[in-house]
PDB file of C-alpha atoms and ligand atoms in Angstrom:
ATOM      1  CA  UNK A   1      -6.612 -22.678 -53.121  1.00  0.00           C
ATOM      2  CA  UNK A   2      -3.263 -24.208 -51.644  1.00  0.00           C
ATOM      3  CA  UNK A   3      -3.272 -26.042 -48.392  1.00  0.00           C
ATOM      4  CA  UNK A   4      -0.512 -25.074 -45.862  1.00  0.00           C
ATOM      5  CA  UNK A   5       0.593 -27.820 -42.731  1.00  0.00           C
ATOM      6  CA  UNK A   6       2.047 -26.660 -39.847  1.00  0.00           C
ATOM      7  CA  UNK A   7       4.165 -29.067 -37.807  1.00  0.00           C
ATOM      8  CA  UNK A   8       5.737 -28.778 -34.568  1.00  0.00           C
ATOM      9  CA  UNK A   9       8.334 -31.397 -33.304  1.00  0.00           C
ATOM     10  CA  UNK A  10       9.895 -32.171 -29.990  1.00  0.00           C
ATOM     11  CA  UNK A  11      12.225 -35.054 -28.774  1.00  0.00           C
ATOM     12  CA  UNK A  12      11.398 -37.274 -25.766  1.00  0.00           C
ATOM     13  CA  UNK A  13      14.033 -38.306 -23.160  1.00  0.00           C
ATOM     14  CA  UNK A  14      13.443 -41.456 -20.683  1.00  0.00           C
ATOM     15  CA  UNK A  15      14.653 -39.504 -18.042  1.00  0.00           C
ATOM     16  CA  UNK A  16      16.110 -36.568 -16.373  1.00  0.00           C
ATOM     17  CA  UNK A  17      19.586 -37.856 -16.426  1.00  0.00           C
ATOM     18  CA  UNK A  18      19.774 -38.284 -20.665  1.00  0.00           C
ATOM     19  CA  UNK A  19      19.984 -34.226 -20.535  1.00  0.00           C
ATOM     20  CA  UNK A  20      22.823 -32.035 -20.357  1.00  0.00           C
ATOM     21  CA  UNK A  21      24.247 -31.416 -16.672  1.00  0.00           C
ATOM     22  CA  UNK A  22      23.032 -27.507 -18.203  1.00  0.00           C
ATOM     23  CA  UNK A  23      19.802 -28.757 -18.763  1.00  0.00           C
ATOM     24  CA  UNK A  24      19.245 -30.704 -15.691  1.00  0.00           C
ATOM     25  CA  UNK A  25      20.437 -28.091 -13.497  1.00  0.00           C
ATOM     26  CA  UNK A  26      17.714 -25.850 -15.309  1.00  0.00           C
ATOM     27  CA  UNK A  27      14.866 -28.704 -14.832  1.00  0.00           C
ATOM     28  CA  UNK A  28      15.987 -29.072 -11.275  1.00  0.00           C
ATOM     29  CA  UNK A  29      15.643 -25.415  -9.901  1.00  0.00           C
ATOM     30  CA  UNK A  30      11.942 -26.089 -12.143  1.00  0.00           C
ATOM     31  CA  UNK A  31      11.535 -28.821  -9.900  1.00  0.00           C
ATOM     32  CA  UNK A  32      12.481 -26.864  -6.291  1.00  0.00           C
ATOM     33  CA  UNK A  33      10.324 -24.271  -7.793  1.00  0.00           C
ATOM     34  CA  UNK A  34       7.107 -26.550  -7.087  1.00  0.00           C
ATOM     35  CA  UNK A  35       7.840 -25.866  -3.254  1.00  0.00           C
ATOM     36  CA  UNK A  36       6.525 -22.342  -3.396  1.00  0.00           C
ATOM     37  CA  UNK A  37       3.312 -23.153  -5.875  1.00  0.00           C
ATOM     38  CA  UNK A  38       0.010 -20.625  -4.000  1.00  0.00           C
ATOM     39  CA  UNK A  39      -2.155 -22.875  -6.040  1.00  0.00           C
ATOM     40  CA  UNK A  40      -5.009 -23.407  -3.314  1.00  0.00           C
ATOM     41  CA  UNK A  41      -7.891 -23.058  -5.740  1.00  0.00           C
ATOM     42  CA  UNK A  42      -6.773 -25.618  -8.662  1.00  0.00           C
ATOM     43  CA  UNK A  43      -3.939 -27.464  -6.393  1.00  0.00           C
ATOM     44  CA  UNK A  44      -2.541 -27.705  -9.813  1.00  0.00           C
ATOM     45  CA  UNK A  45       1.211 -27.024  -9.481  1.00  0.00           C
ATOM     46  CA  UNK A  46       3.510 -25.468 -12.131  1.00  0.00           C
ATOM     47  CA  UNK A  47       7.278 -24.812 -11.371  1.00  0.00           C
ATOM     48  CA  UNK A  48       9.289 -23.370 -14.002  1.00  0.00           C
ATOM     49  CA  UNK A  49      13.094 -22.008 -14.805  1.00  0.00           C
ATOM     50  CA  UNK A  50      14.115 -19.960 -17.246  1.00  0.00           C
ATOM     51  CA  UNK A  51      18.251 -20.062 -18.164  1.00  0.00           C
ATOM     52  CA  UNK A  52      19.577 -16.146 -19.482  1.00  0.00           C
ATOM     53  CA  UNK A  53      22.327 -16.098 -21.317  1.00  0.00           C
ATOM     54  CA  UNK A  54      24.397 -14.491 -18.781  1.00  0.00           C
ATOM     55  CA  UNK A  55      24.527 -18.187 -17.009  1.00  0.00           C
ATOM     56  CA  UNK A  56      21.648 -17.025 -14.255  1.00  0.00           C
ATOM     57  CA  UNK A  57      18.196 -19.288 -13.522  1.00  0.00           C
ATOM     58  CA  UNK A  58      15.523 -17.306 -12.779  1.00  0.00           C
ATOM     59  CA  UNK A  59      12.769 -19.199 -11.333  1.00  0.00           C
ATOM     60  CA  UNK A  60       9.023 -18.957 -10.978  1.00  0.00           C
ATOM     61  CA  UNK A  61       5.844 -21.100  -9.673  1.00  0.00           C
ATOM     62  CA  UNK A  62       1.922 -20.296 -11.104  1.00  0.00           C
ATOM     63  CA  UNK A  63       0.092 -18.242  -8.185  1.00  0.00           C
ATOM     64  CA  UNK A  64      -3.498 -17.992  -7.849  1.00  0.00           C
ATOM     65  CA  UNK A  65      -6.033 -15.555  -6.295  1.00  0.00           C
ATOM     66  CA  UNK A  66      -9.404 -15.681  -5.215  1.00  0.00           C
ATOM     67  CA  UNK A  67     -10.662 -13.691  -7.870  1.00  0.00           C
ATOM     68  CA  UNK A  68     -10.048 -16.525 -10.596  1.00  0.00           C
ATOM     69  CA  UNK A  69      -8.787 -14.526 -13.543  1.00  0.00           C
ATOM     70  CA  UNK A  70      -5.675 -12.968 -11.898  1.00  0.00           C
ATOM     71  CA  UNK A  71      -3.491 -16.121 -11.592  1.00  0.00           C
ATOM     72  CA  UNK A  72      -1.207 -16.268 -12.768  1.00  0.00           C
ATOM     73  CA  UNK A  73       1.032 -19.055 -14.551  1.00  0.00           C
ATOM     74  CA  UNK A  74       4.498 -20.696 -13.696  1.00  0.00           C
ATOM     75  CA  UNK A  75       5.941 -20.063 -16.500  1.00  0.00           C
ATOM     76  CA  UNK A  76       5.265 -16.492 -16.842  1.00  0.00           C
ATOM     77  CA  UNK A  77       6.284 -15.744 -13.418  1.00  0.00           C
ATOM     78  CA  UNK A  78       9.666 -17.141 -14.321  1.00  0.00           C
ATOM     79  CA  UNK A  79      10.042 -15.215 -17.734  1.00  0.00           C
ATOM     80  CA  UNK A  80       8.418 -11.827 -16.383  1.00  0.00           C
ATOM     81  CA  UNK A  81      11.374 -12.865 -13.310  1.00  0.00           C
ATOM     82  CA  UNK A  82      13.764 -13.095 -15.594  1.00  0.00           C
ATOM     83  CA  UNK A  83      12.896 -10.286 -17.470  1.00  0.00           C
ATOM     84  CA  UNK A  84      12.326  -7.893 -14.551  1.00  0.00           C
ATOM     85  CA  UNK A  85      16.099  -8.723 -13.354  1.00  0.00           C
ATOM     86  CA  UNK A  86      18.005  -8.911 -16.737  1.00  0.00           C
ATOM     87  CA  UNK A  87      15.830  -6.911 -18.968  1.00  0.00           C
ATOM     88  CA  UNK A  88      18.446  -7.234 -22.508  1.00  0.00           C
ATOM     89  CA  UNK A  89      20.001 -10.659 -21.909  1.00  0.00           C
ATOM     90  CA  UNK A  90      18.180 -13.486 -23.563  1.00  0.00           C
ATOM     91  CA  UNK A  91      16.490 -16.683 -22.559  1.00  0.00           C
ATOM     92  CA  UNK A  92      19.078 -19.504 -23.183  1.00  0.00           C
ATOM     93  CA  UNK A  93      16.376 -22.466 -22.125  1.00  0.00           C
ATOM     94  CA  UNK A  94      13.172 -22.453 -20.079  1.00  0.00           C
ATOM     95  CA  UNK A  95      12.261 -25.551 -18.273  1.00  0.00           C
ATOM     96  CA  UNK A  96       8.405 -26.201 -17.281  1.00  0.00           C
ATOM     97  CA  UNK A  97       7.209 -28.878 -14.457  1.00  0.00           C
ATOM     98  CA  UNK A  98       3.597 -30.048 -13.827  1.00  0.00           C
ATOM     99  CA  UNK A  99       2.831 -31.652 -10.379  1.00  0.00           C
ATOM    100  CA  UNK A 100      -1.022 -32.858  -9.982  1.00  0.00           C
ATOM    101  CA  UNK A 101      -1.515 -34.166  -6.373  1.00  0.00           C
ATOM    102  CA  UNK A 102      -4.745 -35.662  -7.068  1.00  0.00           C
ATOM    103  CA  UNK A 103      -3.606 -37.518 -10.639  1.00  0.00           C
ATOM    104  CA  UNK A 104      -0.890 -39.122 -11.430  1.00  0.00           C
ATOM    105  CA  UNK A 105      -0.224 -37.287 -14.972  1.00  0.00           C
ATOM    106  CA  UNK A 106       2.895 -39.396 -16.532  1.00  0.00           C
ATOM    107  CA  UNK A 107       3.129 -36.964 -19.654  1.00  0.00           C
ATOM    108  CA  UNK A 108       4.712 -33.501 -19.537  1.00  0.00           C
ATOM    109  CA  UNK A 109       2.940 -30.190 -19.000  1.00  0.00           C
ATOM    110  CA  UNK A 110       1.459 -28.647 -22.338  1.00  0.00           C
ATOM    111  CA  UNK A 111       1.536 -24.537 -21.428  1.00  0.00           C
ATOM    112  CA  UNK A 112      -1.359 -23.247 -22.225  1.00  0.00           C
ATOM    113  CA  UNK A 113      -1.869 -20.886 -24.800  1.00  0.00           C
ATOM    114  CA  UNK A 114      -1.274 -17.060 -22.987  1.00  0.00           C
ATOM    115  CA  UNK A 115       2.263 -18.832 -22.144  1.00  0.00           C
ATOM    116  CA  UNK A 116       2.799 -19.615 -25.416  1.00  0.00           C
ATOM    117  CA  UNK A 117       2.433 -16.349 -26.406  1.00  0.00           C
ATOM    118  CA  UNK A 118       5.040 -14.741 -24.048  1.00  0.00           C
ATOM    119  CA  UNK A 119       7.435 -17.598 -24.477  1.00  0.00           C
ATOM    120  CA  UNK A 120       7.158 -16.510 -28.099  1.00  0.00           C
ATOM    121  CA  UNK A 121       7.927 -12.616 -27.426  1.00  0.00           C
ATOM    122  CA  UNK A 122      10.709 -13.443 -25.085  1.00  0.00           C
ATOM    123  CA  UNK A 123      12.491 -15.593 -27.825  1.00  0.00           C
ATOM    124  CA  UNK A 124      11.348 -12.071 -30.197  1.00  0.00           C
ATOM    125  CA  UNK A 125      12.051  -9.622 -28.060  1.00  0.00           C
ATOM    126  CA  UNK A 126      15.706 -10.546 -28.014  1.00  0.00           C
ATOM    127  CA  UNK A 127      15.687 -12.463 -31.354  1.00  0.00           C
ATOM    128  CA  UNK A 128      16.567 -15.614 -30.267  1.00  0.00           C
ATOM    129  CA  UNK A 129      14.808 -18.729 -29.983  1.00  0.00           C
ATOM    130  CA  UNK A 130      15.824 -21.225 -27.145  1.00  0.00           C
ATOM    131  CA  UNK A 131      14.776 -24.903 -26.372  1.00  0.00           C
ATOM    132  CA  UNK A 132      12.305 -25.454 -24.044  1.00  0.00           C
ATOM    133  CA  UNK A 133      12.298 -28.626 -21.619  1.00  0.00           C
ATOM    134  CA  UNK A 134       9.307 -30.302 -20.049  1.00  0.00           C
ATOM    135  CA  UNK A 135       8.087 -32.516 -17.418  1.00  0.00           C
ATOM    136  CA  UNK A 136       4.988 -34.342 -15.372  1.00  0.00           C
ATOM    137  CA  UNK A 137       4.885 -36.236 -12.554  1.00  0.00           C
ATOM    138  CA  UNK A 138       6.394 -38.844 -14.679  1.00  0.00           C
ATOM    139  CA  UNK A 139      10.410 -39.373 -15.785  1.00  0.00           C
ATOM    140  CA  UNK A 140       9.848 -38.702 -19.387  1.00  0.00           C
ATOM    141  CA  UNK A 141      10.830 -35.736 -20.341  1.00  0.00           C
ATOM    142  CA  UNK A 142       9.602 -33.791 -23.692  1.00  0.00           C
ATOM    143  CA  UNK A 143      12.393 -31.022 -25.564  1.00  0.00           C
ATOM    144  CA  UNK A 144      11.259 -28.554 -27.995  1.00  0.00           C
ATOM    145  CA  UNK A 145      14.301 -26.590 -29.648  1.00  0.00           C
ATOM    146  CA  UNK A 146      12.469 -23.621 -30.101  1.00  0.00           C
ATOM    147  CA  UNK A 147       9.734 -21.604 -28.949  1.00  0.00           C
ATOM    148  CA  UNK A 148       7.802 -21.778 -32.610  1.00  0.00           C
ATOM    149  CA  UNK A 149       7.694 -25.263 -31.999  1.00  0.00           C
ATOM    150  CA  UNK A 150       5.283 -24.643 -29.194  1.00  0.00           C
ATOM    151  CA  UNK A 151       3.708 -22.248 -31.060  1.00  0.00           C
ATOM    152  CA  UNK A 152       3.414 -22.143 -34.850  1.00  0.00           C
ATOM    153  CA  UNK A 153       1.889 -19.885 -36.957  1.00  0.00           C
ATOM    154  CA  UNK A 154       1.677 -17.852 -33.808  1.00  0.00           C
ATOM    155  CA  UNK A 155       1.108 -13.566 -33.559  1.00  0.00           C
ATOM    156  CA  UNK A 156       3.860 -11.331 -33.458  1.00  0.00           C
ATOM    157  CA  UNK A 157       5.124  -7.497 -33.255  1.00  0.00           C
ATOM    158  CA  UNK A 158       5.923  -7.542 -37.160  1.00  0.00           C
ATOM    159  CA  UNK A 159       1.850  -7.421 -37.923  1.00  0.00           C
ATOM    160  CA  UNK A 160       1.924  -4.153 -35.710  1.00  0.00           C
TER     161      UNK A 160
HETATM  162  N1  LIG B   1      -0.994 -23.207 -15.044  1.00  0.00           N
HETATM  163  C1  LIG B   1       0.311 -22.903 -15.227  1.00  0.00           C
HETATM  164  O1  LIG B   1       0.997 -22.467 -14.300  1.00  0.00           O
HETATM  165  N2  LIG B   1       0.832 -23.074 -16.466  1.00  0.00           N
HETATM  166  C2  LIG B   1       0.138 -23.516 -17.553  1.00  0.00           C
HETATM  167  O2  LIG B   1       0.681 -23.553 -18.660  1.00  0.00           O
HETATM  168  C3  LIG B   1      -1.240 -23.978 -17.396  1.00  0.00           C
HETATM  169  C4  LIG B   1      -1.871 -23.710 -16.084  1.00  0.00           C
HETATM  170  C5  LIG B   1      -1.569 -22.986 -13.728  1.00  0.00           C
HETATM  171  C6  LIG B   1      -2.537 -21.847 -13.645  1.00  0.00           C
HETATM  172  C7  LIG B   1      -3.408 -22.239 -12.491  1.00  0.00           C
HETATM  173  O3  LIG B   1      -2.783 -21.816 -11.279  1.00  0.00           O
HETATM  174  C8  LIG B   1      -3.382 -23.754 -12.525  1.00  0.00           C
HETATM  175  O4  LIG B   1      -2.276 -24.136 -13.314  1.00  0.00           O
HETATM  176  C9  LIG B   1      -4.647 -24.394 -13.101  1.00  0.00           C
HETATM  177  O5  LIG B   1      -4.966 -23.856 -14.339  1.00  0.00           O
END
């Protein structure tokens, strides 16, 4: 028997203004992207950007239905977005924003698991990684350099 760790780093920035004027520009159009949250049933609000290499930001905000298991996340409305309008250019950074309007959450957003999985076939399906940027309600923000630090030892198309 061998034991096997798996770690997963990330660096935290103070605020929005330590990032690149790339990266901010990114975090910002996350940021707008909480305007246009249909969250009604959680009024938990996720806006979210995702960068392409070809110098576009494709946005996208979580939207919910009645019938619970058909909403849909932020951040995989702003992938699929992405994907839907430049279908073989990668994702050069995604950037993920949390707004709770009944708690004041300080920390960044941790994307929940399903996200994690298509962040992870979006860096695959064009093999290449790319950093990933997050935020709360607070100023501290949380960067990940790649998308298998959000999800290690995660499933992929080379099992199929
Ligand atoms: N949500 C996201 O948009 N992203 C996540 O990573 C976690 C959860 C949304 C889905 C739903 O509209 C609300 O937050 C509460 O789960």
């Amino acid at each position: 028997m061998k034991e096997v760790k798996v770690t997963s780093t990330f660096k935290v920035y103070d605020s929005i203004s330590d990032l690149t004027v790339l990266e901010q520009s990114v975090m910002q159009k996350a940021i707008d992207m909480l305007e246009n949250v249909y969250a009604p049933y959680s009024e938990f609000y996720v806006g979210a950007a995702a960068l392409t290499d070809q110098g576009n930001i494709y946005g996208g905000c979580n939207q919910e239905n009645a019938s619970y298991p058909l909403c849909i996340c932020g951040e995989r409305v702003a992938l699929y977005n992405a994907g839907a309008n430049e279908p073989k250019t990668p994702i050069q950074l995604l950037a993920i924003v949390s707004h709770n309007p009944k708690k004041f959450i300080d920390r960044p957003v941790s994307p929940c698991g399903a996200c994690r999985q298509v962040i992870s076939e979006f860096a695959m399906r064009h093999n290449k990684d790319y950093p990933i940027l997050l935020k709360g309600d607070g100023e501290m923000i949380y960067k990940l350099e790649s998308s298998s630090e959000l999800l290690p030892f995660g499933f992929d198309s080379k099992y199929l």
